Amino acid sequence: ACTGQSALNRIVSVPPGPLIRVEGQPVSILCDVMEYGGPDEQDFEWVMTRVQNGPEIKIISTFDPGYSHSSLTKRVASGEISMNRLKDNEVELRISDVKSADSGFYICQTPSTDSEIKGNYEAKVQLIGKSGLPAAPVPVVSESGDILLSCNVTRELTQPTYFSVTWSIRKAKTLEAEEILSFGPQGEVTTGPKYTRRYTDGGVRLVPGRNGVFELVISKVTTSDDGTYGCTGTEWAHESRGKWLQIVESTKEMGPVTVTPISDFTLTLDPIATPKLTSEPMEVACHVTNITNLPAGGRLGVSWQHSALPGSDPQSSNLIGSLDASGNMLAGATYSDRLKSGAITLIRVLPNSFILRFLRTQEVDMGQYTCLVSAWTVNSQGGYVKTKYCFLSPGPILNVVAKRIREASVGGSTFEMSCAVSMENLREAGFSVLIQSQDSVGAAVKTIILLSPDNVVQHGGATDPNRKDQLVLLKSGAAEFQFRLGAVQLSDRGFYWCDITAFTKQQPGQTWTKAISAESNKVRIDFQENGPSFAIALRSDATTLGFWVYMMPKWCCLSHTFLISSPSDDLVYEVRWFFTRLRGGDGATLVASVDRFGVVKKEARNSSSDISIERTNTHSYELNVHGAQDSDSGEYHCEATPWYLSPSTGAWTEAGELSSSRLFLTVRFAVWDSLKLPLLYGAVASLGVGLFSLIFGLVCAHCCCRNTAHTPRSRNKLLDLEMD
């Protein structure tokens, strides 16, 4: 480059555009500067605009590492967007993975190093990023409508090659895709086995477009056209011997398509003659209205089915008979003889009205009857093809609506709701009502109370036996029920609803037979109790102790105490102690508990030690373990549920559950602590027995074994004789 020449006019150039790329392909844009002044090595900056003359977005710079816009920082840092210097006056902007959002106008700018501002200092080129294979079809198509499948097959070619495109469909219950139609590589069209007839009739047609766009149109779709469609683009090379060599193939799913049946048909079932006893005639009419969408020349067909009453055996449906578009009758296996003899007749009275007639009903004819209607259209061969299938069953319909009557705004207040039942095709029905609840959406469902069809009330397994008097469920109307929950607590918060089952009796005096069930909407109990606050703490007199230590309450070596502070004296507590062998382990087992009425309950334990509970003051409780064993070593914690007398309602109100911290206690075999008392007692006893034996011997020797005094015998041989 030349410097110091004022006659130079700077020229910045980029390739001519537009540059068209498919998503996922790379793009490289060159930019060079000529006829400039200043140093040989020039700096470059790239910016882009989404639209012509729109706001600029900074991409990358040769001299400023932090130049990129925040939306492009990650792509620049990862190298997906980069700039390479090819020469002092030439750079290359490279995008390794083009996206549709990259479409816009790219501007190469060069900061001025000239002594005079002359020439152009930037150049612009347009980049168009197209969606790759394929374009997503419309996800929902009405029956008899069209599906448009558009594939965009584009590739940067360096050698003369050929393309083919194939459309396929994958059904919901199959893993392998089924071919619909293929086009290319020599311009020929081949169809899948199931689509040859439709392609011949014009129901499937190919519409080639420009710039690698191919469209497939499927007309007059039916519900059988449901599935996930895909498009496969293949590049081929033609070898000298006339063989085609596959170079590369790309397959992508276009997306699922759902064909919805036309729901404009309206079916009504009209019982013309209803028998009250067997052998009486029965006649039922099925009317079809709103048939404006029936194609020209189309006809209706009908099928009649019978199913036993709910609770009967069996409950499966049996085909009575059907009439197709041409009036041909097909008899069901069970009713074939009666249809042939004329005891049962199927009649088309109008193009859109049908009648089922029984000359003499039988006991097995009791049950529900279903009218099924199908629409038939004329195909290219003049025959009729079933295109639509609708049905109507006069079965029972049950709707339940729950409504809040009384709001529970504070703890201790009363909650009340009602459940209204509306029904169709049910006469003289009885109802069973279950009041169910759950703490939150997705939580376990609990049954609170239930009412039988004979109006017998039973409490569910989730009912606290102490609160049965606070639950009321009664029948307040012919088809309305009322539930009342008194003295609500924090534990009662959640969702409540009615689960109602309708029962019928086929004959008077028979047992109830289940007909249909329905659940109501959910009513929520949600209140915040602004009552007293509570805290809980845990302590132990010792964390390590020896075997077989009998712990007296006054020193409580294995004692758990929790203190609950409250601003009110009208308090009672439910207290529970839990134990686990592992430090920090889950699944702690209940050891002992005391309810708010002072009743103590001790659980079965795998230990020979004994436990006791003592309430030392109003807000303190002690758990004592007597004769501790090694199996008593582990982690202990306590939980408490305060109950206080609500000043607003005057009722006992349950506060939130409290849980203490955990404390690990160890029971060790201390030899000296275990033997010192027995040794001391033995030594004292031995010494006492020895001293007692010595003293006792001395006393006996002194008192019982002493020699008596005697006169020694004279040594003279002659005895003195005394004379009177």
XYZ file of C-alpha atoms in Angstrom:
724
model
C 0.000 0.000 0.000
C 1.079 3.588 -0.556
C 1.209 6.158 2.189
C 1.019 9.884 2.090
C -0.800 10.023 -1.273
C -3.853 12.258 -1.043
C -5.109 11.159 -4.447
C -5.983 7.648 -3.215
C -9.672 6.710 -2.938
C -10.276 3.863 -0.498
C -12.250 0.968 -1.951
C -13.871 -1.666 0.322
C -15.432 -4.617 -1.482
C -17.368 -7.786 -0.620
C -18.792 -10.543 -2.874
C -21.963 -9.738 -4.800
C -25.133 -11.016 -3.200
C -27.443 -12.284 -2.147
C -25.730 -15.279 -0.575
C -28.275 -18.090 -0.056
C -27.583 -20.849 2.413
C -29.677 -23.594 4.029
C -29.690 -23.930 7.800
C -26.677 -25.894 9.010
C -24.456 -25.007 6.046
C -21.343 -22.846 6.433
C -20.864 -19.473 4.758
C -17.697 -17.488 4.098
C -17.764 -13.768 3.226
C -14.546 -12.089 1.966
C -13.766 -8.441 2.473
C -10.753 -6.509 1.161
C -9.662 -2.888 1.007
C -7.687 -1.230 -1.803
C -6.230 2.183 -2.532
C -5.810 3.178 1.101
C -3.290 5.236 3.027
C -1.620 4.492 6.308
C -0.061 1.206 7.526
C -0.098 -1.882 5.352
C -2.112 -3.968 7.853
C -5.655 -2.681 8.040
C -8.285 -3.329 10.708
C -11.756 -4.613 9.912
C -15.123 -4.624 11.674
C -18.242 -6.610 10.781
C -21.779 -5.491 11.635
C -25.189 -6.658 10.421
C -28.741 -5.387 10.159
C -31.855 -7.556 10.087
C -33.516 -5.308 7.536
C -32.283 -2.695 5.103
C -31.089 0.402 7.000
C -32.072 -1.194 10.316
C -30.181 -0.932 13.630
C -26.664 -2.323 13.485
C -25.583 -5.388 15.471
C -21.845 -5.669 16.125
C -20.387 -9.032 15.122
C -16.586 -9.125 15.355
C -13.518 -6.888 15.082
C -9.807 -7.438 14.391
C -8.657 -5.063 17.148
C -11.381 -5.121 19.849
C -11.943 -8.538 21.561
C -15.071 -7.247 23.341
C -16.642 -5.841 20.209
C -19.368 -8.494 19.742
C -22.985 -7.887 20.653
C -24.203 -9.820 23.729
C -26.468 -11.999 21.572
C -23.441 -13.206 19.566
C -20.815 -13.441 22.325
C -21.167 -17.218 22.861
C -21.064 -17.999 19.154
C -17.936 -15.887 18.692
C -16.257 -17.406 21.769
C -16.987 -20.947 20.555
C -15.617 -20.226 17.104
C -18.945 -20.700 15.344
C -18.509 -17.130 14.121
C -14.906 -16.177 13.365
C -12.804 -13.813 11.278
C -9.559 -14.933 9.638
C -6.971 -12.547 8.216
C -5.907 -13.718 4.778
C -3.706 -10.731 3.887
C -2.851 -7.383 5.352
C -5.793 -5.925 3.476
C -8.156 -8.918 3.309
C -10.187 -10.885 5.873
C -12.763 -13.650 5.843
C -15.929 -13.717 8.002
C -16.969 -17.330 8.527
C -20.185 -18.739 10.035
C -19.853 -22.498 10.420
C -23.565 -23.183 11.092
C -25.980 -20.812 9.391
C -29.329 -20.247 11.081
C -32.480 -18.611 9.783
C -31.921 -15.813 12.292
C -28.612 -15.030 10.552
C -30.467 -13.645 7.551
C -29.753 -9.958 6.991
C -27.307 -7.461 5.536
C -23.634 -7.885 6.496
C -21.469 -4.775 6.423
C -17.680 -4.828 6.317
C -16.203 -1.622 7.768
C -12.602 -0.358 7.775
C -11.541 2.403 10.183
C -9.892 5.268 8.339
C -6.089 5.489 8.249
C -6.089 7.918 5.350
C -4.881 11.493 5.577
C -8.067 12.528 3.795
C -11.504 10.941 3.823
C -12.005 9.718 0.270
C -13.698 6.679 -1.240
C -15.921 4.170 0.555
C -15.132 2.763 3.968
C -17.714 -0.019 4.067
C -19.426 -2.557 1.797
C -22.653 -4.506 2.210
C -23.849 -7.977 1.136
C -27.128 -9.788 1.851
C -27.233 -13.282 3.402
C -30.414 -15.366 3.199
C -30.663 -18.350 5.557
C -33.378 -20.794 4.550
C -34.963 -23.569 6.555
C -33.404 -26.869 5.689
C -35.144 -30.178 5.222
C -38.095 -29.819 5.665
C -40.838 -27.195 6.183
C -43.233 -28.247 8.953
C -46.767 -29.048 7.763
C -49.932 -27.746 9.379
C -50.239 -29.881 12.541
C -54.040 -30.228 12.485
C -56.092 -30.767 9.308
C -59.823 -31.309 9.078
C -61.114 -34.421 7.409
C -61.525 -34.027 3.595
C -58.966 -31.209 3.665
C -55.486 -31.100 2.106
C -52.006 -31.674 3.557
C -49.144 -29.670 2.004
C -45.680 -31.147 2.523
C -42.865 -28.825 1.433
C -39.226 -29.953 1.165
C -36.345 -27.586 0.533
C -33.369 -29.490 -0.910
C -30.332 -27.249 -1.407
C -26.624 -27.969 -1.607
C -23.502 -26.109 -2.667
C -22.509 -28.063 -5.785
C -18.936 -28.338 -7.056
C -19.586 -31.250 -9.457
C -22.597 -32.078 -11.659
C -24.844 -34.222 -9.421
C -28.561 -35.013 -9.207
C -31.171 -34.852 -6.505
C -34.065 -37.063 -5.432
C -36.637 -36.354 -2.758
C -38.814 -38.883 -0.923
C -41.798 -38.305 1.357
C -42.760 -40.843 4.021
C -45.150 -41.279 6.927
C -44.708 -43.072 10.243
C -47.876 -44.184 12.000
C -48.295 -43.917 15.744
C -48.136 -47.694 16.335
C -45.319 -48.476 13.883
C -41.602 -47.823 14.050
C -40.743 -47.984 10.370
C -41.680 -45.212 7.957
C -43.925 -45.966 4.972
C -43.019 -44.444 1.613
C -45.571 -42.134 0.017
C -43.852 -40.809 -3.128
C -40.327 -40.349 -4.556
C -39.163 -37.950 -7.249
C -35.816 -38.171 -9.101
C -32.981 -38.401 -9.697
C -33.899 -38.530 -13.413
C -37.270 -36.862 -12.953
C -39.241 -40.106 -12.569
C -42.032 -40.530 -9.959
C -42.536 -43.698 -7.904
C -45.213 -44.250 -5.266
C -45.581 -46.451 -2.221
C -47.850 -49.520 -2.491
C -50.693 -47.937 -0.521
C -50.592 -44.631 -2.419
C -50.506 -45.830 -6.048
C -54.301 -45.683 -6.414
C -54.557 -42.267 -4.798
C -51.769 -40.901 -7.005
C -53.571 -42.233 -10.103
C -56.863 -40.628 -8.953
C -55.132 -37.301 -8.242
C -55.435 -37.614 -4.477
C -51.623 -37.372 -4.194
C -49.771 -35.021 -6.521
C -46.270 -33.551 -6.831
C -45.692 -29.817 -7.341
C -42.044 -29.011 -8.233
C -40.964 -25.496 -7.289
C -37.930 -23.273 -7.637
C -34.650 -23.057 -5.744
C -34.819 -26.684 -4.594
C -38.372 -26.516 -3.191
C -40.590 -29.579 -3.773
C -44.186 -29.813 -2.584
C -46.414 -32.853 -2.147
C -50.172 -32.355 -1.802
C -52.423 -35.041 -0.269
C -56.092 -34.247 -0.945
C -59.292 -35.386 0.770
C -57.444 -36.706 3.796
C -59.032 -39.119 6.246
C -58.186 -40.118 9.772
C -55.963 -42.866 8.316
C -53.583 -40.098 7.190
C -52.667 -39.334 10.819
C -48.941 -39.698 11.477
C -45.510 -38.101 11.477
C -44.312 -37.074 8.036
C -40.695 -37.013 6.937
C -38.660 -35.894 3.945
C -35.465 -37.460 2.612
C -33.135 -35.650 0.218
C -30.518 -37.715 -1.626
C -27.645 -36.593 -3.858
C -26.665 -38.938 -6.692
C -23.802 -39.197 -9.183
C -24.250 -40.806 -12.597
C -21.366 -43.129 -13.424
C -20.128 -43.924 -16.933
C -21.750 -47.368 -16.989
C -25.188 -45.932 -16.387
C -25.299 -46.736 -12.684
C -26.414 -44.247 -10.061
C -24.117 -43.788 -7.070
C -25.570 -42.367 -3.864
C -23.290 -39.672 -2.466
C -25.119 -38.261 0.554
C -28.557 -38.600 2.119
C -30.336 -36.456 4.706
C -33.631 -37.306 6.420
C -35.588 -35.083 8.745
C -39.008 -35.308 10.325
C -41.421 -32.671 9.070
C -43.702 -33.050 12.088
C -46.895 -34.824 13.153
C -50.222 -34.211 11.418
C -53.552 -34.969 13.060
C -56.679 -35.341 10.934
C -59.768 -34.380 12.887
C -63.140 -35.812 11.842
C -65.737 -33.301 10.764
C -67.960 -32.938 13.818
C -70.862 -31.091 12.189
C -73.100 -34.175 12.155
C -75.626 -34.193 14.979
C -77.228 -37.472 16.018
C -80.358 -37.748 18.120
C -81.923 -40.966 19.366
C -85.690 -40.892 19.720
C -87.469 -43.794 21.515
C -90.743 -44.044 19.602
C -92.109 -47.079 21.476
C -90.701 -48.144 24.841
C -91.798 -51.535 26.211
C -92.742 -51.929 29.835
C -92.959 -55.703 29.744
C -91.390 -58.419 27.634
C -93.155 -59.409 24.378
C -94.124 -55.776 23.800
C -92.818 -53.965 20.669
C -89.960 -51.464 20.760
C -89.011 -48.844 18.184
C -86.059 -46.449 18.229
C -85.326 -43.762 15.603
C -81.896 -42.292 14.831
C -81.917 -38.872 13.133
C -78.855 -37.254 11.519
C -78.821 -33.466 11.132
C -76.276 -30.831 10.100
C -75.106 -32.835 7.083
C -74.111 -29.794 5.019
C -70.513 -31.082 4.889
C -71.584 -34.349 3.286
C -69.929 -34.335 -0.157
C -72.098 -34.205 -3.243
C -73.442 -37.655 -4.049
C -72.571 -38.909 -0.577
C -74.808 -41.230 1.414
C -75.189 -42.290 5.017
C -74.961 -45.753 6.517
C -76.034 -46.910 9.962
C -75.113 -49.613 12.473
C -77.065 -50.570 15.587
C -75.423 -52.036 18.670
C -76.742 -53.347 21.978
C -74.970 -53.543 25.336
C -76.245 -54.873 28.648
C -76.981 -52.576 31.544
C -73.950 -51.549 33.635
C -73.214 -54.199 36.221
C -74.627 -57.009 34.091
C -72.524 -59.863 32.819
C -71.309 -59.540 30.122
C -71.075 -55.808 29.395
C -69.621 -56.009 25.867
C -71.515 -54.546 22.896
C -73.095 -56.784 20.258
C -73.783 -55.747 16.694
C -77.481 -56.005 15.873
C -77.151 -55.113 12.183
C -76.032 -52.420 9.740
C -77.073 -50.762 6.476
C -74.378 -49.494 4.113
C -74.665 -46.651 1.582
C -76.379 -48.920 -0.959
C -78.910 -50.267 1.534
C -77.258 -53.662 1.947
C -77.919 -55.190 5.364
C -75.293 -56.994 7.403
C -76.673 -58.949 10.373
C -74.830 -59.458 13.627
C -74.113 -63.027 14.690
C -76.281 -62.851 17.816
C -79.299 -61.326 16.053
C -78.984 -63.023 12.641
C -81.969 -65.392 13.075
C -84.283 -62.689 14.398
C -83.358 -60.354 11.536
C -84.000 -63.075 8.931
C -87.379 -63.932 10.445
C -88.447 -60.290 10.563
C -88.653 -60.124 14.362
C -86.119 -57.291 14.135
C -86.039 -54.851 11.205
C -83.667 -52.077 10.152
C -85.344 -49.332 8.124
C -84.088 -46.247 6.293
C -87.124 -43.952 6.288
C -85.247 -40.895 4.987
C -81.708 -40.338 3.691
C -80.825 -39.129 7.162
C -83.265 -41.078 9.364
C -83.128 -44.720 10.448
C -85.354 -46.918 12.611
C -84.631 -50.029 14.671
C -87.815 -52.031 15.330
C -88.456 -55.045 17.610
C -91.803 -56.785 17.087
C -91.551 -58.667 20.405
C -88.898 -57.834 22.969
C -87.226 -60.412 25.149
C -85.608 -60.195 28.554
C -82.148 -60.209 26.963
C -83.092 -57.067 25.030
C -82.902 -54.898 28.162
C -79.925 -52.589 28.044
C -78.509 -49.659 26.085
C -78.710 -49.119 22.335
C -76.169 -47.265 20.228
C -76.644 -45.710 16.804
C -73.482 -45.486 14.681
C -73.559 -43.460 11.457
C -70.974 -43.529 8.665
C -70.665 -41.182 5.672
C -69.834 -42.622 2.248
C -68.515 -40.705 -0.791
C -68.217 -41.710 -4.438
C -64.683 -42.601 -5.564
C -63.219 -42.345 -9.061
C -64.470 -45.844 -9.900
C -68.076 -45.041 -9.074
C -68.140 -47.053 -5.858
C -68.714 -45.833 -2.298
C -65.890 -45.320 0.183
C -66.413 -44.773 3.903
C -65.010 -41.360 4.800
C -66.526 -40.587 8.149
C -67.683 -42.440 11.217
C -69.845 -40.959 13.963
C -71.784 -42.542 16.792
C -74.296 -41.735 19.458
C -75.030 -43.793 22.528
C -78.025 -43.021 24.706
C -76.048 -44.073 27.735
C -76.227 -42.270 31.062
C -74.605 -38.866 31.461
C -73.669 -37.501 34.879
C -72.336 -34.049 35.766
C -71.388 -32.855 39.246
C -70.766 -29.238 40.231
C -69.276 -28.318 43.614
C -69.913 -24.895 45.121
C -68.547 -23.270 48.273
C -71.295 -22.257 50.703
C -69.234 -21.110 53.673
C -65.627 -19.970 53.512
C -63.142 -21.069 56.187
C -61.136 -17.894 56.668
C -59.457 -18.671 60.004
C -58.585 -21.737 62.002
C -61.488 -23.070 64.028
C -64.147 -21.779 61.612
C -66.570 -23.937 59.593
C -66.198 -24.920 55.943
C -69.243 -25.903 53.951
C -69.784 -26.888 50.307
C -72.560 -28.400 48.204
C -72.495 -30.764 45.230
C -75.315 -30.557 42.672
C -75.892 -33.494 40.321
C -77.383 -33.266 36.840
C -78.049 -36.400 34.810
C -79.402 -37.629 31.523
C -80.789 -41.020 30.510
C -81.131 -42.050 34.141
C -84.394 -42.586 35.958
C -84.958 -43.173 39.661
C -81.256 -43.284 40.339
C -79.605 -43.507 43.716
C -76.282 -41.891 44.485
C -73.248 -42.706 46.565
C -71.148 -39.690 47.531
C -67.482 -39.688 48.483
C -65.907 -36.509 49.842
C -62.264 -36.645 48.868
C -59.337 -34.294 49.404
C -55.649 -33.846 48.690
C -53.138 -31.465 50.210
C -51.874 -30.241 46.833
C -52.192 -31.037 43.154
C -50.669 -34.453 42.533
C -50.652 -35.432 46.218
C -52.247 -38.588 47.570
C -56.064 -38.620 47.562
C -57.802 -39.103 50.916
C -61.405 -40.149 51.500
C -62.968 -38.053 54.277
C -66.547 -39.301 54.478
C -69.003 -41.199 52.277
C -72.731 -41.600 51.867
C -74.227 -44.814 50.402
C -77.226 -44.946 48.025
C -79.282 -45.960 51.076
C -78.173 -42.748 52.887
C -75.841 -44.513 55.315
C -72.883 -42.370 56.392
C -69.421 -43.851 56.917
C -66.179 -42.098 57.799
C -63.157 -42.636 55.576
C -59.777 -43.916 56.591
C -58.323 -40.391 56.611
C -60.780 -39.212 59.285
C -59.405 -38.485 62.753
C -61.572 -40.473 65.201
C -61.598 -37.474 67.524
C -63.131 -35.266 64.832
C -66.010 -37.426 63.616
C -68.515 -35.105 65.278
C -67.180 -32.222 63.174
C -67.958 -33.946 59.842
C -71.428 -33.801 58.335
C -72.580 -35.179 54.955
C -76.270 -35.117 54.126
C -78.650 -35.109 51.200
C -80.070 -31.605 50.962
C -82.165 -32.111 47.811
C -83.289 -34.629 45.229
C -79.912 -34.392 43.510
C -77.873 -32.225 45.864
C -75.574 -33.048 48.765
C -73.992 -30.879 51.432
C -70.695 -31.375 53.258
C -69.693 -29.507 56.419
C -66.328 -29.518 58.196
C -66.275 -27.819 61.566
C -63.316 -26.326 63.424
C -60.954 -26.433 60.453
C -57.263 -26.771 61.217
C -54.112 -26.000 59.285
C -53.900 -29.690 58.399
C -57.292 -29.392 56.655
C -55.980 -27.025 53.996
C -56.136 -28.443 50.483
C -58.583 -29.327 47.722
C -61.995 -30.941 48.320
C -64.407 -32.444 45.812
C -67.293 -34.891 45.421
C -66.945 -38.265 43.730
C -70.507 -39.340 42.960
C -71.656 -42.666 41.525
C -75.158 -43.190 40.159
C -76.870 -46.520 40.819
C -80.017 -47.966 39.282
C -82.309 -50.911 39.967
C -83.385 -52.985 37.001
C -86.446 -54.160 38.903
C -87.995 -52.946 42.185
C -86.588 -54.828 45.133
C -83.342 -55.714 43.402
C -79.930 -54.563 44.603
C -78.313 -51.374 43.350
C -76.392 -51.630 40.062
C -73.626 -49.157 39.250
C -74.398 -47.011 36.208
C -71.866 -44.173 35.941
C -69.461 -42.117 38.075
C -68.310 -38.504 37.884
C -66.171 -36.125 39.904
C -66.938 -32.500 40.619
C -64.662 -29.524 40.366
C -62.312 -28.925 43.298
C -62.955 -26.416 46.081
C -59.960 -25.195 48.043
C -59.525 -24.479 51.730
C -56.666 -22.021 52.013
C -56.248 -19.670 54.943
C -53.333 -18.189 56.822
C -53.556 -18.494 60.577
C -52.228 -15.393 62.364
C -51.997 -17.174 65.680
C -49.101 -17.467 68.112
C -45.668 -18.542 66.921
C -43.878 -21.565 68.263
C -40.324 -22.830 68.478
C -38.919 -26.203 69.416
C -35.536 -27.236 70.831
C -33.989 -30.581 71.749
C -31.410 -31.370 74.439
C -30.020 -34.373 76.268
C -28.254 -34.618 79.611
C -25.600 -36.842 78.046
C -24.655 -38.122 74.614
C -22.656 -41.180 75.787
C -23.656 -43.648 78.528
C -22.999 -47.195 79.654
C -24.903 -50.459 79.509
C -27.791 -51.106 81.877
C -27.782 -47.627 83.345
C -31.103 -47.017 85.001
C -31.782 -43.384 84.250
C -33.730 -41.504 86.816
C -35.698 -38.481 85.570
C -33.670 -36.131 87.672
C -30.471 -36.765 85.714
C -31.965 -38.121 82.483
C -28.845 -39.428 80.805
C -30.896 -40.422 77.762
C -33.488 -37.690 77.908
C -35.019 -35.724 75.043
C -36.503 -32.416 76.016
C -38.105 -29.879 73.777
C -39.207 -26.477 74.855
C -42.112 -24.677 73.189
C -42.533 -20.982 73.780
C -45.962 -19.427 73.339
C -47.606 -16.186 74.304
C -50.755 -18.008 75.512
C -51.396 -20.393 78.385
C -54.315 -22.067 76.599
C -52.025 -24.560 74.962
C -51.770 -28.319 74.652
C -49.364 -30.341 72.590
C -49.089 -33.572 70.694
C -45.530 -34.880 71.093
C -43.791 -37.675 69.174
C -40.247 -39.046 69.464
C -38.521 -40.736 66.553
C -35.403 -42.901 66.339
C -33.088 -44.120 63.573
C -29.922 -46.200 63.869
C -27.975 -44.265 61.225
C -26.725 -40.730 61.566
C -28.691 -38.585 59.137
C -30.640 -41.619 57.953
C -34.142 -41.580 56.558
C -37.083 -43.661 57.668
C -37.068 -42.817 61.381
C -39.433 -44.997 63.419
C -41.825 -43.758 66.060
C -40.678 -44.557 69.612
C -43.356 -43.028 71.803
C -45.979 -40.315 71.708
C -48.327 -38.390 73.920
C -51.476 -36.840 72.486
C -53.017 -33.529 73.453
C -55.222 -35.284 75.992
C -52.187 -36.685 77.828
C -52.552 -40.287 76.649
C -49.134 -41.919 76.288
C -48.522 -44.568 73.661
C -45.310 -46.609 73.450
C -44.433 -48.426 70.256
C -42.948 -51.926 70.044
C -39.127 -51.798 70.066
C -36.292 -54.275 69.430
C -34.711 -53.642 72.794
C -35.052 -54.909 76.359
C -34.807 -51.383 77.739
C -37.884 -49.526 78.867
C -39.025 -45.978 78.201
C -41.142 -43.486 80.044
C -42.515 -40.029 79.324
C -42.723 -37.245 81.844
C -44.125 -33.751 81.487
C -41.862 -31.655 83.664
C -43.727 -28.367 83.175
C -46.280 -26.738 80.916
C -44.014 -26.599 77.890
C -41.416 -29.306 78.601
C -41.495 -33.040 78.064
C -38.920 -35.704 78.859
C -38.341 -39.086 77.274
C -36.400 -41.403 79.602
C -34.807 -44.699 78.592
C -34.152 -47.157 81.421
C -31.641 -50.002 81.191
C -30.088 -48.710 77.977
C -28.755 -51.243 75.482
C -26.455 -51.010 72.496
C -29.559 -51.181 70.279
C -30.647 -47.846 71.781
C -27.687 -46.071 70.144
C -28.795 -43.855 67.274
C -30.258 -40.543 66.235
C -33.276 -39.132 68.026
C -35.548 -36.213 67.268
C -38.952 -35.056 68.392
C -41.939 -33.523 66.649
C -44.728 -31.511 68.203
C -48.110 -30.199 67.116
C -49.356 -27.295 69.237
C -53.069 -26.783 69.809
C -54.270 -23.444 71.097
C -57.605 -21.906 71.935
C -58.368 -19.449 69.123
C -59.505 -16.092 70.540
C -61.528 -15.370 67.359
C -63.585 -18.564 67.241
C -63.192 -19.951 70.748
C -62.299 -23.346 69.304
C -59.178 -25.408 69.672
C -56.988 -24.763 66.647
C -54.149 -26.894 65.352
C -50.936 -25.024 64.614
C -48.248 -26.102 62.209
C -46.156 -29.146 62.978
C -42.731 -28.511 64.520
C -39.671 -30.710 64.161
C -36.558 -30.457 66.311
C -32.960 -30.898 65.334
C -31.468 -34.380 65.543
C -29.258 -35.668 68.341
C -27.075 -38.777 68.140
C -26.696 -40.746 71.384
C -24.228 -43.591 71.980
C -24.518 -46.481 74.467
C -21.111 -48.048 75.247
C -20.050 -51.052 77.309
C -17.970 -49.378 80.120
C -16.207 -52.210 81.983
C -15.107 -50.247 85.057
C -18.440 -48.427 85.344
C -20.187 -51.767 85.137
C -17.895 -53.614 87.651
C -16.938 -50.998 90.216
C -20.150 -51.209 92.199
C -20.289 -55.043 92.221
C -16.618 -55.181 93.307
C -17.190 -52.598 96.009
C -20.255 -54.389 97.258
C -18.369 -57.744 97.232
C -15.377 -56.375 99.117
C -17.528 -54.716 101.759
C -19.617 -57.866 102.118
C -16.520 -60.097 102.441
C -14.946 -57.841 105.039
C -18.159 -57.667 107.005
C -18.609 -61.441 106.992
C -14.985 -61.987 108.126
C -15.233 -59.515 110.991
C -18.524 -60.995 112.045
C -17.084 -64.527 112.043
C -14.100 -63.454 114.181
C -16.183 -61.656 116.750
C -18.708 -64.442 116.898
C -15.958 -67.037 117.534
C -14.433 -65.000 120.337
C -17.767 -64.552 121.999
C -18.567 -68.237 121.799
C -15.170 -69.216 123.166
C -15.538 -66.842 126.093
C -19.057 -67.657 127.019
C -19.503 -71.359 126.291
C -16.046 -73.065 126.617
C -14.669 -71.716 130.034
C -12.987 -74.390 132.575
C -14.700 -74.721 136.153
C -12.604 -74.473 139.446
C -11.791 -77.864 141.302
C -9.888 -78.997 144.464
C -6.749 -80.910 143.762
C -6.682 -84.488 145.110
C -4.472 -85.173 148.237
C -1.395 -87.106 147.704
C -1.694 -88.928 151.077
C -2.637 -92.513 150.610
C -4.651 -92.596 153.817
C -7.816 -90.546 153.891
C -8.723 -88.525 156.856
C -11.737 -89.939 158.555
C -14.043 -87.658 160.367
C -15.829 -88.879 163.269
C -19.086 -87.639 164.618
